[in-house]
Amino acid sequence: MEKKSIKEIVSTVMKALTLAMGIAVIVLSCMGQLEVQTAITMLGIGLASAGISMLEKK
C-alpha cells in the first residue's frame, strides 16, 4: 500500500465534499426537508470546495 501525501488527501476530501453537498441538497429537497437558505449555504460550501480543489497545482 502506497502512502498518500497530505496534498492528495486534501484534494480527494475536497472533491468528495463537493459531491456530497450536491447530493445532500438534491435528496433533502426531494424529501421536502430543506429550506432555501440552507440549500444555498450547502451549495456554496460545495462550490467553494470545488474551487479549492481546482486551484491546486498538479
PDB file of C-alpha atoms in Angstrom:
ATOM      1  CA  MET A   1       0.000   0.000   0.000  1.00  0.00           C
ATOM      2  CA  GLU A   2       1.495   3.316  -1.023  1.00  0.00           C
ATOM      3  CA  LYS A   3       1.409   6.367   1.206  1.00  0.00           C
ATOM      4  CA  LYS A   4      -0.574   9.370   0.049  1.00  0.00           C
ATOM      5  CA  SER A   5       0.687  12.874   0.594  1.00  0.00           C
ATOM      6  CA  ILE A   6      -1.338  15.372   2.592  1.00  0.00           C
ATOM      7  CA  LYS A   7      -1.954  17.349  -0.614  1.00  0.00           C
ATOM      8  CA  GLU A   8      -3.513  14.322  -2.343  1.00  0.00           C
ATOM      9  CA  ILE A   9      -5.700  13.562   0.680  1.00  0.00           C
ATOM     10  CA  VAL A  10      -6.963  17.150   0.910  1.00  0.00           C
ATOM     11  CA  SER A  11      -7.716  17.164  -2.818  1.00  0.00           C
ATOM     12  CA  THR A  12      -9.714  13.945  -2.518  1.00  0.00           C
ATOM     13  CA  VAL A  13     -11.614  15.246   0.517  1.00  0.00           C
ATOM     14  CA  MET A  14     -12.500  18.491  -1.290  1.00  0.00           C
ATOM     15  CA  LYS A  15     -13.821  16.580  -4.309  1.00  0.00           C
ATOM     16  CA  ALA A  16     -15.835  14.255  -2.064  1.00  0.00           C
ATOM     17  CA  LEU A  17     -17.252  17.225  -0.149  1.00  0.00           C
ATOM     18  CA  THR A  18     -18.366  18.848  -3.410  1.00  0.00           C
ATOM     19  CA  LEU A  19     -20.186  15.693  -4.469  1.00  0.00           C
ATOM     20  CA  ALA A  20     -21.689  15.096  -1.021  1.00  0.00           C
ATOM     21  CA  MET A  21     -23.119  18.605  -0.735  1.00  0.00           C
ATOM     22  CA  GLY A  22     -24.731  18.399  -4.168  1.00  0.00           C
ATOM     23  CA  ILE A  23     -26.306  15.022  -3.454  1.00  0.00           C
ATOM     24  CA  ALA A  24     -27.442  16.104   0.024  1.00  0.00           C
ATOM     25  CA  VAL A  25     -29.224  19.161  -1.398  1.00  0.00           C
ATOM     26  CA  ILE A  26     -30.990  17.062  -4.029  1.00  0.00           C
ATOM     27  CA  VAL A  27     -32.107  14.369  -1.574  1.00  0.00           C
ATOM     28  CA  LEU A  28     -33.230  16.763   1.161  1.00  0.00           C
ATOM     29  CA  SER A  29     -35.058  18.901  -1.382  1.00  0.00           C
ATOM     30  CA  CYS A  30     -36.931  15.884  -2.771  1.00  0.00           C
ATOM     31  CA  MET A  31     -37.918  14.927   0.769  1.00  0.00           C
ATOM     32  CA  GLY A  32     -39.184  18.454   1.431  1.00  0.00           C
ATOM     33  CA  GLN A  33     -36.852  18.842   4.404  1.00  0.00           C
ATOM     34  CA  LEU A  34     -34.702  21.710   3.152  1.00  0.00           C
ATOM     35  CA  GLU A  35     -35.183  25.464   3.330  1.00  0.00           C
ATOM     36  CA  VAL A  36     -33.920  27.643   0.500  1.00  0.00           C
ATOM     37  CA  GLN A  37     -31.396  29.497   2.677  1.00  0.00           C
ATOM     38  CA  THR A  38     -29.901  26.229   3.912  1.00  0.00           C
ATOM     39  CA  ALA A  39     -29.712  24.834   0.366  1.00  0.00           C
ATOM     40  CA  ILE A  40     -27.868  27.918  -0.859  1.00  0.00           C
ATOM     41  CA  THR A  41     -25.400  27.668   2.027  1.00  0.00           C
ATOM     42  CA  MET A  42     -24.754  23.976   1.363  1.00  0.00           C
ATOM     43  CA  LEU A  43     -24.264  24.552  -2.354  1.00  0.00           C
ATOM     44  CA  GLY A  44     -21.922  27.454  -1.579  1.00  0.00           C
ATOM     45  CA  ILE A  45     -19.779  25.209   0.604  1.00  0.00           C
ATOM     46  CA  GLY A  46     -19.692  22.609  -2.167  1.00  0.00           C
ATOM     47  CA  LEU A  47     -18.762  25.198  -4.773  1.00  0.00           C
ATOM     48  CA  ALA A  48     -16.003  26.616  -2.572  1.00  0.00           C
ATOM     49  CA  SER A  49     -14.509  23.170  -2.042  1.00  0.00           C
ATOM     50  CA  ALA A  50     -14.633  22.524  -5.806  1.00  0.00           C
ATOM     51  CA  GLY A  51     -12.800  25.799  -6.385  1.00  0.00           C
ATOM     52  CA  ILE A  52     -10.131  24.930  -3.834  1.00  0.00           C
ATOM     53  CA  SER A  53      -9.672  21.547  -5.480  1.00  0.00           C
ATOM     54  CA  MET A  54      -9.300  23.113  -8.936  1.00  0.00           C
ATOM     55  CA  LEU A  55      -6.822  25.758  -7.778  1.00  0.00           C
ATOM     56  CA  GLU A  56      -4.286  23.205  -6.555  1.00  0.00           C
ATOM     57  CA  LYS A  57      -1.303  22.807  -8.824  1.00  0.00           C
ATOM     58  CA  LYS A  58      -0.668  19.316 -10.134  1.00  0.00           C
TER      59      LYS A  58
END
